[in-house]
Amino acid sequence: MIKRTLIFLIIVCSCAITMADNTYKWALYDVKGTGEFHDGLAEFYSNGLYGFINSAGEVAIEAKFKSVEDFEDGQAIVETESGMGIINRNGLFLLEPKYKRIKKAEEAPGLYVIESTEGYKGIFFNNRLVIPPINSYGDFSTYYFPFINNINILNGKIYGGIRKEGDIFISKTQTKNKMNRLYFDKNGNELNATSYSKSSKGLVIFKGENDKYGFKNADTGTIITAPQYSGSLFDIWIKDHIIVFTSKGLALINASGEIVIETGYLQYEDDYILCVTYEPKMLYGLYSLTGEEIIPTKYNFLYKIVGDWYRCEIDDGQVAFNIKTKKKYPGKHFTYSDGMIQVDQEDGGYYYINAATGNRLADTYKYANDFSEGLAVVEKDGDGYKRIINKQGKTILRETEDFEIKGNIFSEGVIATRYKYDYCYMYNPLGHGDYVYNQKGATDKTIDIWFKEGLEAMNKKRYSEAKEIFYRIIMNAPENGMAINNYGVCLDNMGYKEEALEAFTMAFDLNPNNTTAKNNMELTKKELLQQQEQTEIETEESNSGTFWDALASFGNLLGQMAGNYAGQNADNSYSSGYSGHNNSSSSNNASSYQTQYSRWESIAERHYNSITNTGFRVRDKQGNRGGSAMQGTNSGNYVQMKKSFRDAQRQMRNIRNDAKRHGVTITQSKWETATITY
């Protein structure tokens, strides 16, 4: 097989960091800042102030803030000379910068506790000030969101004391004669207490003549448990259980009226019951709703980490305890992210536990961050270099003399790095994260970086990957004939010969002295001619499928390049074929250009209509057949119509570009940019 010729570029700097036979690529190169990307924006620092860049590496919000926090749900906390406020992605203030302090609450997106300069606190939620910072409200806790300081911030109503049991909120209001209770779901909607008033066995709580409480069958009136309890923690059945007061503290009663657990204090903890004893001292344990011991009542404190993992505190330290496997791991602090538990040890150092498998990674680290997108940034004792590891503990990437990992975690598919003296963002080497980065205004150095990256991919025969890299170069430097030629080589190796010819032709048009592009163009023309003469109908049909797959992206790309090259915003392909124009009169010249352009416009329109109205059914990229009924045409005619349509579009583009070079502007026709998807 005859190989197309590549164009090489001598590069003075490297474009990628290589480790374990893998190459990792830049999302953005030589940009401002090293902040994490959130909502498509990342913070940067300039002249003592902070701003944000976007996914093209451009400044999206000018550096004018004393401090900033990451965006979340389109909002970010910022600080100015006049105070703290909240902005949207356009840099406009949602909350004016006049507050002493603003804290983002974890309970809900867009929920903030704000504090005025006088020290009064309020609530900002859903882009509005729902509770103004005035003295009468005191301090705020968001733990019972949407109830904050007994106010349901979704409807603004004030209730009695709020507590939560399981997924239910309970409001207690003491009147002269009795305690009134209201019940709400997790979204703050009031529930019908009647539907929770009896167990699945038909039991209800009732008050006897001795002012004690017992249980009876609501339908028959039969007393199941004689009145002996001093009251209930709340009057409804939660998870088919109810909690009552006894001489020992509290008791969990099941649907049949039987005591399941009796101890000093009880509280629902998801599908379990948190138990607290007070003798000989306050100790915590965890039990099932049937009374099975999950965690013995011997710990100073219990706190859920995630799933089946609990942090258990004892006199001589803490452990992460798995209630299913009974595995224990010692530590001082435990945090969870991305399927992994990070453990801060009592004597220093960090390690990780896989929350799903329960296995600990072998290594201990001097420095460690949370896992994100399958990877974590760590540092071992000894060499002082940070590493990026996967969930098996394998080192994916390590810092070098020239390469520094600046970010703490991967976010939206990238992490901030520093290469030599430039700030960059590197794509997640595992391919996680679906955010698209399209650098604009790339420097010559950046183009060189990408060019070498493309050559490396081609040398490893990763043509699809290399094609995208050269695509990026062309979008930033449409006059780069070397990149266009190599783009064509990639297409040719992928089987898209007609599209490869487009690229070779354009590279040659940009520079007629480009002998490599010229040779590639002539060789491809020859092969296509031979193929046309020898290929039968079924082969023609198959080729048209691959051709139109590539045309959708490549046609749009080359059109945009042609528009950029001509100083316009075109959106279709570019190729040669028009012979040029040399009329001496500028008015005649303009008229002649327009006449020729209109003639080819008419031809393109005619063929487009013929194809779309009578197109032969062909396979699309999913293998499905498409197009309208074959009304008298055949595959050979269909292919010829497409070629004629493309030829007309080429002539239109070339005429318009030649006119531009001679100072004549021709309005681009929609038929020049029309595409056919089957």
PDB file of N, CA, C and O in Angstrom, residues 11-48:
ATOM      1  N   ILE A  11      10.237  20.590  16.964  1.00  0.00           N
ATOM      2  CA  ILE A  11       9.652  21.210  18.142  1.00  0.00           C
ATOM      3  C   ILE A  11      10.693  21.292  19.247  1.00  0.00           C
ATOM      4  O   ILE A  11      11.418  20.350  19.506  1.00  0.00           O
ATOM      5  N   VAL A  12      10.696  22.417  19.917  1.00  0.00           N
ATOM      6  CA  VAL A  12      11.706  22.633  20.953  1.00  0.00           C
ATOM      7  C   VAL A  12      11.214  22.266  22.338  1.00  0.00           C
ATOM      8  O   VAL A  12      11.973  22.281  23.274  1.00  0.00           O
ATOM      9  N   CYS A  13       9.924  21.978  22.498  1.00  0.00           N
ATOM     10  CA  CYS A  13       9.412  21.577  23.806  1.00  0.00           C
ATOM     11  C   CYS A  13       8.452  20.413  23.645  1.00  0.00           C
ATOM     12  O   CYS A  13       7.892  20.212  22.591  1.00  0.00           O
ATOM     13  N   SER A  14       8.309  19.661  24.708  1.00  0.00           N
ATOM     14  CA  SER A  14       7.468  18.468  24.653  1.00  0.00           C
ATOM     15  C   SER A  14       6.018  18.830  24.887  1.00  0.00           C
ATOM     16  O   SER A  14       5.697  19.840  25.473  1.00  0.00           O
ATOM     17  N   CYS A  15       5.104  17.954  24.443  1.00  0.00           N
ATOM     18  CA  CYS A  15       3.679  18.258  24.560  1.00  0.00           C
ATOM     19  C   CYS A  15       2.962  17.356  25.510  1.00  0.00           C
ATOM     20  O   CYS A  15       1.786  17.514  25.737  1.00  0.00           O
ATOM     21  N   ALA A  16       3.602  16.354  26.057  1.00  0.00           N
ATOM     22  CA  ALA A  16       2.882  15.418  26.914  1.00  0.00           C
ATOM     23  C   ALA A  16       3.818  14.819  27.931  1.00  0.00           C
ATOM     24  O   ALA A  16       5.031  14.830  27.776  1.00  0.00           O
ATOM     25  N   ILE A  17       3.235  14.319  28.987  1.00  0.00           N
ATOM     26  CA  ILE A  17       3.990  13.625  30.020  1.00  0.00           C
ATOM     27  C   ILE A  17       3.715  12.144  29.849  1.00  0.00           C
ATOM     28  O   ILE A  17       2.573  11.727  29.754  1.00  0.00           O
ATOM     29  N   THR A  18       4.749  11.331  29.801  1.00  0.00           N
ATOM     30  CA  THR A  18       4.572   9.912  29.525  1.00  0.00           C
ATOM     31  C   THR A  18       4.940   9.089  30.744  1.00  0.00           C
ATOM     32  O   THR A  18       5.932   9.322  31.397  1.00  0.00           O
ATOM     33  N   MET A  19       4.106   8.111  31.042  1.00  0.00           N
ATOM     34  CA  MET A  19       4.342   7.214  32.165  1.00  0.00           C
ATOM     35  C   MET A  19       3.679   5.893  31.839  1.00  0.00           C
ATOM     36  O   MET A  19       2.522   5.869  31.439  1.00  0.00           O
ATOM     37  N   ALA A  20       4.390   4.808  32.022  1.00  0.00           N
ATOM     38  CA  ALA A  20       3.842   3.462  31.831  1.00  0.00           C
ATOM     39  C   ALA A  20       3.235   3.303  30.434  1.00  0.00           C
ATOM     40  O   ALA A  20       2.164   2.744  30.262  1.00  0.00           O
ATOM     41  N   ASP A  21       3.957   3.799  29.408  1.00  0.00           N
ATOM     42  CA  ASP A  21       3.559   3.651  28.013  1.00  0.00           C
ATOM     43  C   ASP A  21       2.257   4.378  27.673  1.00  0.00           C
ATOM     44  O   ASP A  21       1.624   4.088  26.673  1.00  0.00           O
ATOM     45  N   ASN A  22       1.824   5.311  28.504  1.00  0.00           N
ATOM     46  CA  ASN A  22       0.623   6.090  28.211  1.00  0.00           C
ATOM     47  C   ASN A  22       1.007   7.553  28.024  1.00  0.00           C
ATOM     48  O   ASN A  22       1.906   8.053  28.677  1.00  0.00           O
ATOM     49  N   THR A  23       0.306   8.242  27.124  1.00  0.00           N
ATOM     50  CA  THR A  23       0.562   9.653  26.893  1.00  0.00           C
ATOM     51  C   THR A  23      -0.647  10.448  27.350  1.00  0.00           C
ATOM     52  O   THR A  23      -1.770  10.125  27.012  1.00  0.00           O
ATOM     53  N   TYR A  24      -0.405  11.504  28.106  1.00  0.00           N
ATOM     54  CA  TYR A  24      -1.490  12.301  28.642  1.00  0.00           C
ATOM     55  C   TYR A  24      -1.465  13.677  28.011  1.00  0.00           C
ATOM     56  O   TYR A  24      -0.417  14.281  27.849  1.00  0.00           O
ATOM     57  N   LYS A  25      -2.634  14.163  27.654  1.00  0.00           N
ATOM     58  CA  LYS A  25      -2.728  15.325  26.781  1.00  0.00           C
ATOM     59  C   LYS A  25      -3.259  16.543  27.526  1.00  0.00           C
ATOM     60  O   LYS A  25      -3.978  16.427  28.497  1.00  0.00           O
ATOM     61  N   TRP A  26      -2.913  17.685  26.971  1.00  0.00           N
ATOM     62  CA  TRP A  26      -3.380  18.942  27.541  1.00  0.00           C
ATOM     63  C   TRP A  26      -4.792  19.235  27.073  1.00  0.00           C
ATOM     64  O   TRP A  26      -5.118  19.103  25.907  1.00  0.00           O
ATOM     65  N   ALA A  27      -5.636  19.672  27.982  1.00  0.00           N
ATOM     66  CA  ALA A  27      -6.938  20.218  27.613  1.00  0.00           C
ATOM     67  C   ALA A  27      -6.760  21.699  27.277  1.00  0.00           C
ATOM     68  O   ALA A  27      -7.281  22.197  26.285  1.00  0.00           O
ATOM     69  N   LEU A  28      -6.002  22.391  28.135  1.00  0.00           N
ATOM     70  CA  LEU A  28      -5.671  23.793  27.915  1.00  0.00           C
ATOM     71  C   LEU A  28      -4.192  23.971  28.221  1.00  0.00           C
ATOM     72  O   LEU A  28      -3.701  23.430  29.213  1.00  0.00           O
ATOM     73  N   TYR A  29      -3.500  24.713  27.392  1.00  0.00           N
ATOM     74  CA  TYR A  29      -2.063  24.885  27.568  1.00  0.00           C
ATOM     75  C   TYR A  29      -1.733  26.365  27.642  1.00  0.00           C
ATOM     76  O   TYR A  29      -2.253  27.174  26.864  1.00  0.00           O
ATOM     77  N   ASP A  30      -0.834  26.708  28.601  1.00  0.00           N
ATOM     78  CA  ASP A  30      -0.354  28.075  28.748  1.00  0.00           C
ATOM     79  C   ASP A  30      -1.522  29.042  28.982  1.00  0.00           C
ATOM     80  O   ASP A  30      -1.767  29.957  28.203  1.00  0.00           O
ATOM     81  N   VAL A  31      -2.271  28.789  30.061  1.00  0.00           N
ATOM     82  CA  VAL A  31      -3.408  29.645  30.405  1.00  0.00           C
ATOM     83  C   VAL A  31      -3.201  30.234  31.798  1.00  0.00           C
ATOM     84  O   VAL A  31      -2.246  29.902  32.494  1.00  0.00           O
ATOM     85  N   LYS A  32      -4.126  31.082  32.205  1.00  0.00           N
ATOM     86  CA  LYS A  32      -4.051  31.700  33.532  1.00  0.00           C
ATOM     87  C   LYS A  32      -4.586  30.740  34.582  1.00  0.00           C
ATOM     88  O   LYS A  32      -5.563  30.050  34.361  1.00  0.00           O
ATOM     89  N   GLY A  33      -3.941  30.713  35.736  1.00  0.00           N
ATOM     90  CA  GLY A  33      -4.537  30.087  36.905  1.00  0.00           C
ATOM     91  C   GLY A  33      -4.463  28.584  37.001  1.00  0.00           C
ATOM     92  O   GLY A  33      -4.125  27.892  36.040  1.00  0.00           O
ATOM     93  N   THR A  34      -4.791  28.088  38.203  1.00  0.00           N
ATOM     94  CA  THR A  34      -4.755  26.656  38.482  1.00  0.00           C
ATOM     95  C   THR A  34      -5.967  26.216  39.302  1.00  0.00           C
ATOM     96  O   THR A  34      -5.913  25.233  40.025  1.00  0.00           O
ATOM     97  N   GLY A  35      -7.070  26.941  39.202  1.00  0.00           N
ATOM     98  CA  GLY A  35      -8.265  26.566  39.958  1.00  0.00           C
ATOM     99  C   GLY A  35      -8.957  25.352  39.363  1.00  0.00           C
ATOM    100  O   GLY A  35      -8.682  24.938  38.232  1.00  0.00           O
ATOM    101  N   GLU A  36      -9.873  24.769  40.139  1.00  0.00           N
ATOM    102  CA  GLU A  36     -10.653  23.639  39.654  1.00  0.00           C
ATOM    103  C   GLU A  36     -11.781  24.141  38.756  1.00  0.00           C
ATOM    104  O   GLU A  36     -12.352  25.197  39.006  1.00  0.00           O
ATOM    105  N   PHE A  37     -12.113  23.371  37.726  1.00  0.00           N
ATOM    106  CA  PHE A  37     -13.234  23.714  36.869  1.00  0.00           C
ATOM    107  C   PHE A  37     -14.535  23.237  37.504  1.00  0.00           C
ATOM    108  O   PHE A  37     -14.666  22.076  37.890  1.00  0.00           O
ATOM    109  N   HIS A  38     -15.485  24.163  37.617  1.00  0.00           N
ATOM    110  CA  HIS A  38     -16.836  23.857  38.085  1.00  0.00           C
ATOM    111  C   HIS A  38     -17.802  24.710  37.272  1.00  0.00           C
ATOM    112  O   HIS A  38     -17.589  25.912  37.117  1.00  0.00           O
ATOM    113  N   ASP A  39     -18.839  24.085  36.748  1.00  0.00           N
ATOM    114  CA  ASP A  39     -19.786  24.787  35.878  1.00  0.00           C
ATOM    115  C   ASP A  39     -19.071  25.436  34.696  1.00  0.00           C
ATOM    116  O   ASP A  39     -19.482  26.497  34.206  1.00  0.00           O
ATOM    117  N   GLY A  40     -17.969  24.817  34.248  1.00  0.00           N
ATOM    118  CA  GLY A  40     -17.255  25.333  33.079  1.00  0.00           C
ATOM    119  C   GLY A  40     -16.365  26.523  33.342  1.00  0.00           C
ATOM    120  O   GLY A  40     -15.841  27.126  32.396  1.00  0.00           O
ATOM    121  N   LEU A  41     -16.150  26.874  34.614  1.00  0.00           N
ATOM    122  CA  LEU A  41     -15.315  28.024  34.964  1.00  0.00           C
ATOM    123  C   LEU A  41     -14.304  27.629  36.029  1.00  0.00           C
ATOM    124  O   LEU A  41     -14.596  26.805  36.902  1.00  0.00           O
ATOM    125  N   ALA A  42     -13.112  28.227  35.964  1.00  0.00           N
ATOM    126  CA  ALA A  42     -12.066  27.974  36.953  1.00  0.00           C
ATOM    127  C   ALA A  42     -11.450  29.302  37.372  1.00  0.00           C
ATOM    128  O   ALA A  42     -11.252  30.202  36.550  1.00  0.00           O
ATOM    129  N   GLU A  43     -11.122  29.428  38.636  1.00  0.00           N
ATOM    130  CA  GLU A  43     -10.566  30.689  39.138  1.00  0.00           C
ATOM    131  C   GLU A  43      -9.132  30.881  38.654  1.00  0.00           C
ATOM    132  O   GLU A  43      -8.411  29.925  38.381  1.00  0.00           O
ATOM    133  N   PHE A  44      -8.717  32.142  38.545  1.00  0.00           N
ATOM    134  CA  PHE A  44      -7.317  32.476  38.283  1.00  0.00           C
ATOM    135  C   PHE A  44      -6.952  33.711  39.099  1.00  0.00           C
ATOM    136  O   PHE A  44      -7.827  34.437  39.578  1.00  0.00           O
ATOM    137  N   TYR A  45      -5.662  33.928  39.242  1.00  0.00           N
ATOM    138  CA  TYR A  45      -5.141  35.008  40.083  1.00  0.00           C
ATOM    139  C   TYR A  45      -4.294  35.933  39.237  1.00  0.00           C
ATOM    140  O   TYR A  45      -3.426  35.475  38.474  1.00  0.00           O
ATOM    141  N   SER A  46      -4.532  37.230  39.342  1.00  0.00           N
ATOM    142  CA  SER A  46      -3.772  38.196  38.557  1.00  0.00           C
ATOM    143  C   SER A  46      -3.708  39.523  39.300  1.00  0.00           C
ATOM    144  O   SER A  46      -4.758  40.063  39.691  1.00  0.00           O
ATOM    145  N   ASN A  47      -2.499  40.018  39.509  1.00  0.00           N
ATOM    146  CA  ASN A  47      -2.281  41.322  40.153  1.00  0.00           C
ATOM    147  C   ASN A  47      -3.005  41.441  41.492  1.00  0.00           C
ATOM    148  O   ASN A  47      -3.605  42.467  41.814  1.00  0.00           O
ATOM    149  N   GLY A  48      -2.957  40.358  42.257  1.00  0.00           N
ATOM    150  CA  GLY A  48      -3.527  40.396  43.588  1.00  0.00           C
ATOM    151  C   GLY A  48      -5.026  40.185  43.662  1.00  0.00           C
ATOM    152  O   GLY A  48      -5.608  40.269  44.748  1.00  0.00           O
TER     153      GLY A  48
END
